[in-house]
Amino acid sequence: MKAYIFPGQGAQFTGMGKDVYEASATARELFEKANEILGFDLTKIMFEGTADELKETKVTQPAIFLHSVALFKALGSEATPQMVAGHSLGEISALVANGVLGFEDGLRLVAQRAQAMQKACDHVPSTMAAILGLEDALVEAVCADVNGVVVAANYNCPGQLIISGEIKAVEEACERLKERGAKRALLLPVGGAFHSPLMEPAREELAAAIEKTTFSEPSCPIYQNVSTTAVTDPAEIKKNLLFQLTAPVKWTQSVENMLKDGATQFIEVGPGKVLQGLVKKVDRNAETSSASV
């Protein structure tokens, strides 16, 4: 069974999507439509922007979504997913791929999500850190024992967990985790505490936008970050997408469930190869590849 997987924030790079734009009229049409909907020239920033310009949340999220969806649509009848999943932001790309959301609705949600998250980041000084080489349960226990907000945010693969929260609390958790034997406890260059309770204002803001958006019946199941199991009910998909902002991304568990349900090929659609590496850490025998036109 083919599982199509879609990356999230952090996969961006200067020149992203240019090959798809040049190779496909379908993709070019989506790039032009995105510029029009967003009200700024996203295409120019993707192709020529600096790393700093691309790192801005309001640019990064639509850029990764556009690259992923334009590439998926450019594949045409070649794209035959039997299951889909997306890492954080990538979940919205996955929902376009399996027909739950239209391109325009998906892009608008991504843009609103990015703006809401940026506002929440500006409200409280916060950050994230990568913890390598420890059991998930130990990381969770240490975070629970630290004063202030710090939680497990991204279960990326066995031995790699991202924590998220207030700057002081994250720094203290890092020190304690190093003492407990972490191979690395590294602060990440991000602007806020994604997938933590500090994103509650963003979740509330996004709720209205999600409620107004039409969620259709999917062509295949999506394994969502919140639930980790196959979901096909549009109402449940909608609910999980909303809670995703304040809940952890359970990527390890999602990949394990996709494998258990018969996934034999994981095809990454979008910039970079990060998700293929994470899949291999869950099961080194899994077949992975990048979509291309």
Coordinates of C-alpha atoms in Angstrom, one line a residue, residues 38-289:
L38 CA -2.3 35.6 -0.2
G39 CA -1.9 39.1 -1.6
F40 CA 1.9 38.9 -1.9
D41 CA 4.3 37.3 -4.3
L42 CA 5.0 34.0 -2.5
T43 CA 6.5 32.5 -5.6
K44 CA 9.3 35.1 -5.8
I45 CA 10.2 34.6 -2.1
M46 CA 10.3 30.8 -2.6
F47 CA 12.5 31.0 -5.6
E48 CA 14.7 34.0 -4.7
G49 CA 14.2 34.8 -1.0
T50 CA 16.8 34.6 1.7
A51 CA 16.8 32.0 4.5
D52 CA 15.6 34.6 6.9
E53 CA 12.7 35.7 4.6
L54 CA 11.7 32.0 4.2
K55 CA 11.9 31.4 7.9
E56 CA 9.1 33.8 8.7
T57 CA 6.1 31.7 9.8
K58 CA 3.6 33.6 7.6
V59 CA 5.8 32.8 4.6
T60 CA 7.1 29.3 5.6
Q61 CA 3.8 27.6 6.1
P62 CA 2.1 28.7 2.9
A63 CA 5.4 28.0 1.0
I64 CA 5.6 24.4 2.2
F65 CA 1.9 23.8 1.6
L66 CA 2.1 25.3 -1.9
H67 CA 5.2 23.3 -2.9
S68 CA 3.7 20.0 -1.5
V69 CA 0.2 20.4 -3.1
A70 CA 1.5 21.7 -6.4
L71 CA 3.8 18.7 -6.7
F72 CA 1.0 16.3 -5.7
K73 CA -1.4 17.8 -8.3
A74 CA 1.4 17.8 -11.0
L75 CA 1.7 14.1 -10.6
G76 CA -1.8 13.7 -11.9
S77 CA -3.1 10.2 -12.3
E78 CA 0.3 8.8 -11.1
A79 CA -0.6 9.9 -7.5
T80 CA -2.6 7.1 -6.1
P81 CA -2.4 7.3 -2.3
Q82 CA -4.1 4.5 -0.2
M83 CA -3.3 6.4 3.0
V84 CA -1.9 9.9 3.8
A85 CA -0.3 11.7 6.7
G86 CA 1.4 15.1 7.3
H87 CA 3.8 16.3 9.9
S88 CA 2.2 19.3 11.7
L89 CA 1.4 21.8 8.9
G90 CA 1.8 18.9 6.4
E91 CA -1.5 17.5 7.7
I92 CA -3.3 20.3 5.7
S93 CA -1.4 19.3 2.5
A94 CA -2.4 15.7 3.2
L95 CA -6.1 16.7 3.5
V96 CA -5.9 18.3 0.0
A97 CA -4.3 15.2 -1.4
N98 CA -7.1 12.9 -0.1
G99 CA -9.9 15.3 -1.2
V100 CA -11.1 16.5 2.2
L101 CA -10.1 20.1 1.4
G102 CA -9.9 22.1 -1.8
F103 CA -6.7 23.9 -2.6
E104 CA -8.0 27.4 -2.0
D105 CA -9.6 26.4 1.4
G106 CA -6.4 24.6 2.4
L107 CA -4.2 27.6 1.5
R108 CA -6.5 30.0 3.4
L109 CA -6.5 27.8 6.5
V110 CA -2.7 27.6 6.3
A111 CA -2.3 31.4 6.0
Q112 CA -4.7 31.9 9.0
R113 CA -2.9 29.2 11.0
A114 CA 0.4 30.8 10.4
Q115 CA -0.8 34.3 11.4
A116 CA -2.5 33.0 14.5
M117 CA 0.6 31.0 15.5
Q118 CA 2.8 34.1 14.9
K119 CA 0.6 36.2 17.2
A120 CA 0.7 33.5 19.9
C121 CA 4.5 33.4 19.6
D122 CA 4.7 37.2 20.0
H123 CA 2.6 37.0 23.1
V124 CA 4.9 34.8 25.3
P125 CA 8.7 34.4 24.8
S126 CA 8.9 30.7 24.0
T127 CA 10.9 28.1 22.1
M128 CA 11.5 24.4 21.3
A129 CA 14.4 22.0 21.8
A130 CA 15.4 18.6 20.3
I131 CA 16.2 15.8 22.8
L132 CA 18.1 12.9 21.4
G133 CA 18.9 9.5 22.9
L134 CA 16.4 9.2 25.7
E135 CA 13.2 7.2 26.2
D136 CA 10.0 9.2 25.6
A137 CA 8.7 8.4 29.1
L138 CA 11.8 9.8 30.8
V139 CA 11.6 13.1 28.8
E140 CA 7.9 13.4 29.7
A141 CA 8.6 12.9 33.4
V142 CA 11.4 15.5 33.5
C143 CA 9.2 18.0 31.7
A144 CA 6.4 17.4 34.1
D145 CA 8.8 18.1 37.0
V146 CA 10.0 21.5 35.7
N147 CA 8.3 24.7 36.9
G148 CA 6.6 26.6 34.0
V149 CA 5.3 25.4 30.7
V150 CA 7.3 22.7 29.0
V151 CA 5.8 19.6 27.2
A152 CA 6.7 16.9 24.7
A153 CA 5.7 18.4 21.3
N154 CA 6.9 16.2 18.5
Y155 CA 7.4 12.4 18.7
N156 CA 9.5 12.3 15.5
C157 CA 11.1 8.8 15.8
P158 CA 12.4 6.5 18.5
G159 CA 15.0 8.5 20.4
Q160 CA 14.1 11.9 19.0
L161 CA 11.6 14.0 20.8
I162 CA 11.0 17.7 20.5
I163 CA 10.0 19.7 23.7
S164 CA 8.2 23.0 23.6
G165 CA 7.3 25.8 26.1
E166 CA 8.5 28.9 27.9
I167 CA 12.1 29.7 27.3
K168 CA 13.3 29.3 30.9
A169 CA 11.4 26.1 31.4
V170 CA 12.7 24.6 28.1
E171 CA 16.3 25.6 29.1
E172 CA 15.9 24.0 32.5
A173 CA 14.5 20.8 31.0
C174 CA 17.4 20.6 28.6
E175 CA 19.9 20.8 31.5
R176 CA 18.1 18.2 33.5
L177 CA 17.8 15.9 30.4
K178 CA 21.6 16.2 29.7
E179 CA 22.2 15.1 33.3
R180 CA 19.9 12.1 32.7
G181 CA 22.0 11.0 29.7
A182 CA 20.6 12.8 26.6
K183 CA 23.0 12.6 23.7
R184 CA 21.9 16.1 22.7
A185 CA 19.5 18.7 24.1
L186 CA 19.6 21.4 21.6
L187 CA 17.5 24.6 21.4
L188 CA 15.9 25.1 18.0
P189 CA 15.9 28.3 15.9
V190 CA 12.1 28.7 16.1
G191 CA 10.0 31.7 17.0
G192 CA 7.7 30.0 19.5
A193 CA 6.3 27.0 21.4
F194 CA 4.4 25.1 18.7
H195 CA 2.2 22.2 19.8
S196 CA 2.1 23.3 23.4
P197 CA -0.6 24.9 25.7
L198 CA 1.0 28.3 24.7
M199 CA -0.7 27.9 21.3
E200 CA -4.2 28.1 22.9
P201 CA -4.9 31.6 21.6
A202 CA -4.0 30.4 18.1
R203 CA -6.3 27.4 18.4
E204 CA -9.2 29.6 19.4
E205 CA -8.5 31.9 16.5
L206 CA -8.3 29.1 14.0
A207 CA -11.5 27.4 15.4
A208 CA -13.7 29.9 13.6
A209 CA -11.8 29.5 10.3
I210 CA -12.0 25.7 10.5
E211 CA -15.7 25.8 11.3
K212 CA -16.5 27.9 8.2
T213 CA -14.5 25.5 5.9
T214 CA -16.1 22.6 4.1
F215 CA -14.6 19.2 4.9
S216 CA -15.5 16.5 2.3
E217 CA -15.4 12.7 2.4
P218 CA -11.8 11.5 1.9
S219 CA -10.6 9.3 -0.9
C220 CA -8.4 7.4 1.6
P221 CA -7.8 7.5 5.3
I222 CA -5.6 10.1 7.0
Y223 CA -3.4 9.3 10.0
Q224 CA -3.6 12.5 12.0
N225 CA -1.0 13.8 14.4
V226 CA -3.5 13.9 17.3
S227 CA -5.1 10.5 16.9
T228 CA -2.4 8.5 15.0
T229 CA -4.9 6.0 13.6
A230 CA -6.8 5.9 10.3
V231 CA -9.6 8.6 10.2
T232 CA -12.2 8.9 7.4
D233 CA -15.0 10.8 9.2
P234 CA -14.9 14.5 8.1
A235 CA -16.3 15.7 11.5
E236 CA -13.5 13.8 13.4
I237 CA -10.9 15.0 10.9
K238 CA -12.0 18.6 11.6
K239 CA -11.8 18.2 15.3
N240 CA -8.4 16.6 15.2
L241 CA -7.0 19.3 13.0
L242 CA -8.1 22.0 15.5
F243 CA -6.6 20.3 18.5
Q244 CA -3.3 19.7 16.6
L245 CA -2.1 23.2 17.5
T246 CA -1.9 22.6 21.2
A247 CA -1.4 18.8 21.2
P248 CA 1.8 16.9 20.3
V249 CA 2.7 15.6 16.8
K250 CA 2.7 11.9 17.3
W251 CA 4.6 11.0 14.1
T252 CA 6.3 7.9 15.4
Q253 CA 3.0 6.4 16.4
S254 CA 1.3 7.4 13.1
V255 CA 4.0 5.7 11.1
E256 CA 3.8 2.6 13.3
N257 CA 0.1 2.4 12.7
M258 CA 0.4 2.9 8.9
L259 CA 2.9 0.1 8.8
K260 CA 0.6 -2.1 10.9
D261 CA -2.3 -1.3 8.5
G262 CA -0.3 -2.4 5.5
A263 CA 1.9 0.5 4.2
T264 CA 4.7 -0.8 2.1
Q265 CA 5.8 2.4 0.3
F266 CA 6.2 5.9 1.9
I267 CA 6.3 8.7 -0.8
E268 CA 7.3 12.1 0.5
V269 CA 5.6 15.0 -1.3
G270 CA 7.2 18.4 -0.9
P271 CA 10.5 20.0 0.0
G272 CA 13.3 17.9 1.5
K273 CA 13.6 14.3 2.7
V274 CA 13.2 14.7 6.5
L275 CA 10.2 12.5 6.8
Q276 CA 11.8 9.6 4.9
G277 CA 14.6 9.7 7.4
L278 CA 12.1 9.5 10.3
V279 CA 10.2 6.6 8.7
K280 CA 13.5 4.7 8.3
K281 CA 14.2 5.2 12.0
V282 CA 10.8 3.7 12.8
D283 CA 11.4 0.8 10.4
R284 CA 14.7 0.6 8.5
N285 CA 13.2 -1.9 6.0
A286 CA 10.4 0.5 4.9
E287 CA 10.6 1.6 1.3
T288 CA 10.8 5.4 1.0
S289 CA 11.1 7.8 -2.0

